[in-house]
Amino acid sequence: MSKQNGFHVVTPLLESAGMSKRMGTTVFLKMESSQPTGSFKIRGIGHMCQNVASSNKSRGVICSSGGNAGMATAYAARKLNLPATIVLPSSTPQLVAQKLKDQGATVKVVGKVWDDANAEALRLAESEGLTVIHPFNHPLVWKGHSSIVHELKASLPSKPGAIVLSVGGGGLLCGVMEGLDEVGWGNVPVLCMETVGADCLNVAVKARDLVMLPDITSEATCLGAKMACQQAFEYSKRPNVISEVVTDLQALEAVELFLDEERVLVELACGASLAAVYSGLIQRLQEEERLPKLLDPLVMIVCGGGSVNLPQLRHLQAVIRK
């Protein structure tokens, strides 16, 4: 398959011996942690930035991101010689702000959570004539993310039994659903994982309407949108889309197990989806007949994350296990 933009790479699809043994079925890991910026975000955001650059009408791009979307925007903008401004909430690790500056971006810190930073980004876009790169809520972003499914189609021996992914604002979910429809896999079960306290999709599914969370109380700040995007909510109404939550502790334990078993360090937001296997949640869904007994093969989208390192992991261990 040809690349949709010049920035993302076709990531490895690895069989996980540890997860396969736990599940009694083949489990594949789609290693988005191998992307140049450390997460899947470069797919959609690279695609959108390229679209902006080709229009020749932009004075630069601006993105409000607590991490990976900002990294992807800064990286793509540098490659395209576009000025980039990234607005971060104060909850963002210092490591992330430094990485963004290293990519040549202008960094501003505003507010406590993503929604505050986003309001400032919209204001600056208006006053300075910049193009807003939304971290998750834009059709060009979803289009770029859909490339994940095209790669799965090219690599897998058969249709997946289910796909597991993490949900923050819902951009990855939208891209995966779009891709599944495009390759004729529209009925594949998709398990959407969030952490308690950053569970805007799960709350919306239960309320049958989009809900604004009062605050983000999870340590998985990269899942920290107070409200899911409308398109993600629409997809969640499909019978093959399942929304579940795990605790920060379960997500952390999944990060630690994944590091031990697969020798890859991912952020807590990614641990939410890995916990679907490690905490026994998928087995429970099978017992409840909400997922098929035979899931061969199960695909885990390892969304990765650039905002984790050993000190950050130790910080999470201290805060979550206090």
Short mmCIF file of C-alpha atoms in Angstrom, two decimals:
data_model
loop_
_atom_site.label_atom_id
_atom_site.label_comp_id
_atom_site.label_asym_id
_atom_site.label_seq_id
_atom_site.Cartn_x
_atom_site.Cartn_y
_atom_site.Cartn_z
CA MET A 1 0.00 0.00 0.00
CA SER A 2 1.31 3.47 -0.80
CA LYS A 3 1.79 5.83 2.11
CA GLN A 4 -0.87 8.45 2.68
CA ASN A 5 1.76 10.92 3.85
CA GLY A 6 5.51 11.04 3.89
CA PHE A 7 5.81 10.91 7.67
CA HIS A 8 4.37 7.71 9.11
CA VAL A 9 5.98 4.31 8.69
CA VAL A 10 4.33 0.93 8.14
CA THR A 11 4.64 -0.40 11.68
CA PRO A 12 5.53 -3.97 12.69
CA LEU A 13 2.73 -6.46 13.38
CA LEU A 14 4.17 -8.79 16.00
CA GLU A 15 2.76 -11.96 17.51
CA SER A 16 2.80 -11.73 21.32
CA ALA A 17 3.72 -15.06 22.90
CA GLY A 18 2.77 -13.83 26.38
CA MET A 19 -0.62 -12.42 25.43
CA SER A 20 -1.40 -15.36 23.13
CA LYS A 21 -0.71 -17.77 26.01
CA ARG A 22 -2.97 -15.75 28.34
CA MET A 23 -5.79 -15.60 25.79
CA GLY A 24 -5.48 -19.11 24.34
CA THR A 25 -5.63 -17.49 20.90
CA THR A 26 -3.19 -15.69 18.60
CA VAL A 27 -2.66 -12.09 19.67
CA PHE A 28 -0.98 -9.62 17.34
CA LEU A 29 0.50 -6.29 18.42
CA LYS A 30 0.28 -3.41 15.94
CA MET A 31 3.33 -1.51 17.15
CA GLU A 32 2.43 2.15 16.69
CA SER A 33 5.06 2.85 19.36
CA SER A 34 7.53 2.44 16.46
CA GLN A 35 6.33 5.59 14.68
CA PRO A 36 8.87 8.44 14.31
CA THR A 37 7.11 10.47 17.02
CA GLY A 38 6.38 7.46 19.24
CA SER A 39 2.65 7.13 18.58
CA PHE A 40 -0.01 6.56 15.91
CA LYS A 41 -0.84 10.29 15.89
CA ILE A 42 1.64 11.01 13.10
CA ARG A 43 -0.63 9.13 10.67
CA GLY A 44 -3.63 11.44 10.88
CA ILE A 45 -1.86 14.62 11.88
CA GLY A 46 0.84 14.14 9.24
CA HIS A 47 -1.90 13.67 6.65
CA MET A 48 -3.68 16.85 7.76
CA CYS A 49 -0.48 18.95 7.94
CA GLN A 50 0.46 17.84 4.44
CA ASN A 51 -2.99 18.90 3.26
CA VAL A 52 -2.51 22.32 4.90
CA ALA A 53 0.96 22.77 3.35
CA SER A 54 -0.26 21.85 -0.15
CA SER A 55 -2.92 24.59 0.00
CA ASN A 56 -0.18 27.27 0.39
CA LYS A 57 -2.64 29.44 2.32
CA SER A 58 -1.42 28.90 5.85
CA ARG A 59 0.80 31.14 7.98
CA GLY A 60 1.54 28.16 10.18
CA VAL A 61 -0.18 25.50 12.26
CA ILE A 62 -1.32 25.44 15.87
CA CYS A 63 -2.26 22.42 17.97
CA SER A 64 -3.50 22.08 21.54
CA SER A 65 -2.06 18.86 22.81
CA GLY A 66 -1.02 17.25 26.07
CA GLY A 67 1.54 15.25 24.17
CA ASN A 68 1.42 12.99 21.17
CA ALA A 69 -0.71 15.12 18.83
CA GLY A 70 1.56 18.07 19.57
CA MET A 71 4.66 15.97 18.86
CA ALA A 72 3.17 14.78 15.57
CA THR A 73 2.24 18.36 14.57
CA ALA A 74 5.71 19.69 15.43
CA TYR A 75 7.42 16.86 13.56
CA ALA A 76 5.28 17.15 10.42
CA ALA A 77 5.49 20.97 10.44
CA ARG A 78 9.30 20.84 10.67
CA LYS A 79 9.43 18.46 7.70
CA LEU A 80 7.10 20.77 5.74
CA ASN A 81 8.86 24.01 6.81
CA LEU A 82 5.64 25.24 8.43
CA PRO A 83 5.84 27.33 11.65
CA ALA A 84 4.21 25.38 14.50
CA THR A 85 2.77 26.59 17.81
CA ILE A 86 1.81 24.00 20.41
CA VAL A 87 -0.42 24.99 23.35
CA LEU A 88 -0.09 22.65 26.34
CA PRO A 89 -2.11 22.31 29.54
CA SER A 90 -0.05 22.55 32.75
CA SER A 91 -0.64 18.82 33.39
CA THR A 92 1.79 17.98 30.56
CA PRO A 93 5.13 16.45 31.64
CA GLN A 94 8.12 18.81 31.25
CA LEU A 95 9.78 16.16 29.08
CA VAL A 96 7.09 16.70 26.43
CA ALA A 97 7.51 20.48 26.32
CA GLN A 98 11.27 20.02 25.81
CA LYS A 99 10.77 17.47 23.02
CA LEU A 100 8.44 19.91 21.24
CA LYS A 101 11.00 22.72 21.50
CA ASP A 102 13.63 20.34 20.13
CA GLN A 103 11.39 19.90 17.07
CA GLY A 104 11.48 23.67 16.55
CA ALA A 105 7.95 24.42 17.77
CA THR A 106 6.86 27.44 19.81
CA VAL A 107 5.42 26.12 23.09
CA LYS A 108 2.82 27.90 25.25
CA VAL A 109 1.44 26.52 28.54
CA VAL A 110 -2.16 27.54 29.29
CA GLY A 111 -4.76 26.19 31.74
CA LYS A 112 -5.04 22.94 33.66
CA VAL A 113 -6.56 20.52 31.14
CA TRP A 114 -6.70 20.05 27.39
CA ASP A 115 -9.95 21.98 26.98
CA ASP A 116 -8.32 25.13 28.42
CA ALA A 117 -5.34 24.80 26.07
CA ASN A 118 -7.67 24.23 23.14
CA ALA A 119 -9.63 27.43 23.86
CA GLU A 120 -6.35 29.38 23.78
CA ALA A 121 -5.25 27.66 20.54
CA LEU A 122 -8.52 28.67 18.86
CA ARG A 123 -8.04 32.28 20.03
CA LEU A 124 -4.45 32.39 18.71
CA ALA A 125 -5.46 30.80 15.41
CA GLU A 126 -7.99 33.58 14.92
CA SER A 127 -5.67 36.43 15.91
CA GLU A 128 -2.54 35.18 14.12
CA GLY A 129 -4.06 33.52 11.06
CA LEU A 130 -2.89 29.99 11.93
CA THR A 131 -4.48 26.71 10.86
CA VAL A 132 -5.81 24.63 13.75
CA ILE A 133 -4.67 21.00 13.77
CA HIS A 134 -7.24 19.31 15.99
CA PRO A 135 -5.73 16.42 18.00
CA PHE A 136 -8.62 14.07 17.17
CA ASN A 137 -11.72 15.71 15.70
CA HIS A 138 -11.16 16.21 11.97
CA PRO A 139 -11.98 14.03 8.91
CA LEU A 140 -8.43 14.43 7.53
CA VAL A 141 -7.03 13.13 10.83
CA TRP A 142 -9.37 10.11 10.72
CA LYS A 143 -8.43 9.47 7.09
CA GLY A 144 -4.76 9.34 8.03
CA HIS A 145 -5.42 7.00 10.96
CA SER A 146 -7.43 4.66 8.71
CA SER A 147 -4.11 3.58 7.15
CA ILE A 148 -3.60 1.33 10.20
CA VAL A 149 -6.42 -0.93 9.01
CA HIS A 150 -5.13 -1.02 5.44
CA GLU A 151 -1.80 -2.26 6.82
CA LEU A 152 -3.58 -4.91 8.93
CA LYS A 153 -5.48 -6.06 5.83
CA ALA A 154 -2.18 -6.44 3.95
CA SER A 155 -0.47 -8.34 6.80
CA LEU A 156 -3.04 -10.53 8.55
CA PRO A 157 -3.78 -14.04 7.30
CA SER A 158 -7.49 -13.53 7.97
CA LYS A 159 -10.05 -11.04 9.27
CA PRO A 160 -9.32 -10.18 12.94
CA GLY A 161 -11.59 -11.63 15.62
CA ALA A 162 -11.50 -8.25 17.37
CA ILE A 163 -9.45 -5.06 17.56
CA VAL A 164 -8.59 -3.41 20.88
CA LEU A 165 -7.70 0.27 21.10
CA SER A 166 -7.55 3.16 23.56
CA VAL A 167 -9.93 6.12 23.34
CA GLY A 168 -9.09 9.67 24.40
CA GLY A 169 -11.20 11.97 22.25
CA GLY A 170 -11.97 9.25 19.71
CA GLY A 171 -9.73 10.07 16.75
CA LEU A 172 -8.12 6.62 16.57
CA LEU A 173 -11.53 4.95 16.88
CA CYS A 174 -12.90 7.07 14.01
CA GLY A 175 -9.93 6.23 11.80
CA VAL A 176 -10.10 2.52 12.57
CA MET A 177 -13.86 2.38 11.91
CA GLU A 178 -13.40 4.24 8.62
CA GLY A 179 -10.64 1.82 7.63
CA LEU A 180 -12.70 -1.24 8.60
CA ASP A 181 -15.56 -0.03 6.40
CA GLU A 182 -13.13 0.59 3.52
CA VAL A 183 -11.62 -2.91 3.58
CA GLY A 184 -14.91 -4.77 4.09
CA TRP A 185 -14.32 -5.57 7.76
CA GLY A 186 -17.17 -3.38 9.06
CA ASN A 187 -18.51 -6.10 11.39
CA VAL A 188 -15.23 -6.76 13.26
CA PRO A 189 -15.72 -6.18 17.03
CA VAL A 190 -13.85 -3.11 18.28
CA LEU A 191 -13.14 -2.86 22.00
CA CYS A 192 -12.68 0.77 23.13
CA MET A 193 -10.69 1.13 26.34
CA GLU A 194 -10.51 4.11 28.70
CA THR A 195 -9.40 4.76 32.27
CA VAL A 196 -11.78 5.77 35.06
CA GLY A 197 -11.61 9.56 35.25
CA ALA A 198 -10.81 9.99 31.54
CA ASP A 199 -13.79 7.96 30.31
CA CYS A 200 -15.70 10.46 28.16
CA LEU A 201 -16.84 7.84 25.61
CA ASN A 202 -17.99 5.28 28.18
CA VAL A 203 -19.97 7.96 30.05
CA ALA A 204 -21.56 9.04 26.73
CA VAL A 205 -22.44 5.45 25.80
CA LYS A 206 -24.16 4.94 29.17
CA ALA A 207 -25.99 8.30 28.94
CA ARG A 208 -26.82 7.73 25.24
CA ASP A 209 -25.64 11.27 24.62
CA LEU A 210 -22.35 13.19 24.58
CA VAL A 211 -21.40 14.21 28.12
CA MET A 212 -18.86 16.79 29.33
CA LEU A 213 -16.77 15.30 32.15
CA PRO A 214 -16.46 17.77 35.06
CA ASP A 215 -12.70 17.13 35.28
CA ILE A 216 -9.99 14.68 34.21
CA THR A 217 -9.05 12.75 37.34
CA SER A 218 -7.10 9.92 35.69
CA GLU A 219 -3.30 10.04 35.55
CA ALA A 220 -3.64 8.97 31.89
CA THR A 221 -3.58 12.61 30.81
CA CYS A 222 -3.19 11.67 27.14
CA LEU A 223 -6.72 10.24 27.31
CA GLY A 224 -7.79 13.53 28.83
CA ALA A 225 -10.52 14.99 26.66
CA LYS A 226 -13.58 16.01 28.67
CA MET A 227 -15.89 15.13 25.78
CA ALA A 228 -15.60 12.60 22.96
CA CYS A 229 -16.02 13.77 19.38
CA GLN A 230 -19.47 13.41 17.81
CA GLN A 231 -18.26 10.97 15.14
CA ALA A 232 -16.77 8.61 17.76
CA PHE A 233 -20.07 8.69 19.63
CA GLU A 234 -21.94 7.84 16.40
CA TYR A 235 -19.63 4.86 15.80
CA SER A 236 -20.15 3.72 19.41
CA LYS A 237 -23.81 3.08 18.60
CA ARG A 238 -22.85 0.23 16.26
CA PRO A 239 -23.46 -3.20 17.79
CA ASN A 240 -19.84 -4.32 17.17
CA VAL A 241 -18.34 -1.42 19.18
CA ILE A 242 -17.84 -2.14 22.89
CA SER A 243 -16.82 0.50 25.45
CA GLU A 244 -15.09 -0.53 28.68
CA VAL A 245 -13.04 1.11 31.43
CA VAL A 246 -10.16 0.04 33.66
CA THR A 247 -8.61 1.76 36.68
CA ASP A 248 -5.34 3.69 36.52
CA LEU A 249 -3.82 0.86 38.58
CA GLN A 250 -4.90 -1.77 36.04
CA ALA A 251 -3.49 0.39 33.22
CA LEU A 252 -0.22 0.85 35.15
CA GLU A 253 0.07 -2.90 35.81
CA ALA A 254 -0.45 -3.47 32.08
CA VAL A 255 2.35 -0.98 31.24
CA GLU A 256 4.67 -2.84 33.64
CA LEU A 257 3.75 -6.29 32.32
CA PHE A 258 4.15 -5.11 28.73
CA LEU A 259 7.60 -3.74 29.57
CA ASP A 260 8.59 -7.07 31.12
CA GLU A 261 7.12 -9.27 28.39
CA GLU A 262 7.60 -7.21 25.22
CA ARG A 263 10.51 -4.95 26.33
CA VAL A 264 8.68 -1.81 25.21
CA LEU A 265 7.70 1.11 27.47
CA VAL A 266 4.34 2.71 26.60
CA GLU A 267 2.35 5.40 28.37
CA LEU A 268 -0.59 4.88 30.70
CA ALA A 269 -3.07 5.79 27.94
CA CYS A 270 -1.80 2.80 25.96
CA GLY A 271 -1.86 0.63 29.09
CA ALA A 272 -5.64 1.06 29.13
CA SER A 273 -6.01 -1.09 26.00
CA LEU A 274 -3.30 -3.59 27.04
CA ALA A 275 -5.20 -4.05 30.34
CA ALA A 276 -8.07 -5.55 28.34
CA VAL A 277 -5.91 -8.67 28.08
CA TYR A 278 -3.81 -8.45 31.25
CA SER A 279 -6.74 -7.75 33.64
CA GLY A 280 -8.92 -10.54 32.24
CA LEU A 281 -11.51 -8.12 30.87
CA ILE A 282 -11.70 -9.74 27.43
CA GLN A 283 -12.28 -13.13 29.02
CA ARG A 284 -15.12 -11.62 31.06
CA LEU A 285 -16.69 -10.15 27.89
CA GLN A 286 -16.45 -13.59 26.28
CA GLU A 287 -18.17 -15.19 29.27
CA GLU A 288 -20.91 -12.56 29.02
CA GLU A 289 -21.15 -13.38 25.28
CA ARG A 290 -20.42 -9.76 24.39
CA LEU A 291 -17.35 -10.95 22.47
CA PRO A 292 -17.07 -14.16 20.45
CA LYS A 293 -15.41 -17.17 22.12
CA LEU A 294 -13.06 -17.50 19.14
CA LEU A 295 -11.10 -14.30 18.62
CA ASP A 296 -8.40 -15.66 16.33
CA PRO A 297 -6.56 -13.41 15.71
CA LEU A 298 -6.95 -10.68 18.30
CA VAL A 299 -5.28 -7.39 17.32
CA MET A 300 -4.04 -4.95 19.96
CA ILE A 301 -3.27 -1.45 18.69
CA VAL A 302 -0.22 -0.48 20.75
CA CYS A 303 -0.77 3.26 20.39
CA GLY A 304 2.56 3.96 22.09
CA GLY A 305 3.27 7.39 23.49
CA GLY A 306 6.15 9.80 23.47
CA SER A 307 5.49 11.23 26.93
CA VAL A 308 6.80 8.38 29.03
CA ASN A 309 10.30 7.62 30.28
CA LEU A 310 11.72 5.92 33.37
CA PRO A 311 11.30 8.94 35.73
CA GLN A 312 7.72 9.43 34.47
CA LEU A 313 6.97 5.72 35.04
CA ARG A 314 8.36 5.95 38.58
CA HIS A 315 6.25 9.06 39.18
CA LEU A 316 3.11 7.18 38.03
CA GLN A 317 3.99 4.21 40.24
CA ALA A 318 4.35 6.54 43.24
CA VAL A 319 1.14 8.48 42.58
CA ILE A 320 -1.12 5.57 41.60
CA ARG A 321 0.09 3.15 44.30
CA LYS A 322 0.17 5.75 47.09
#
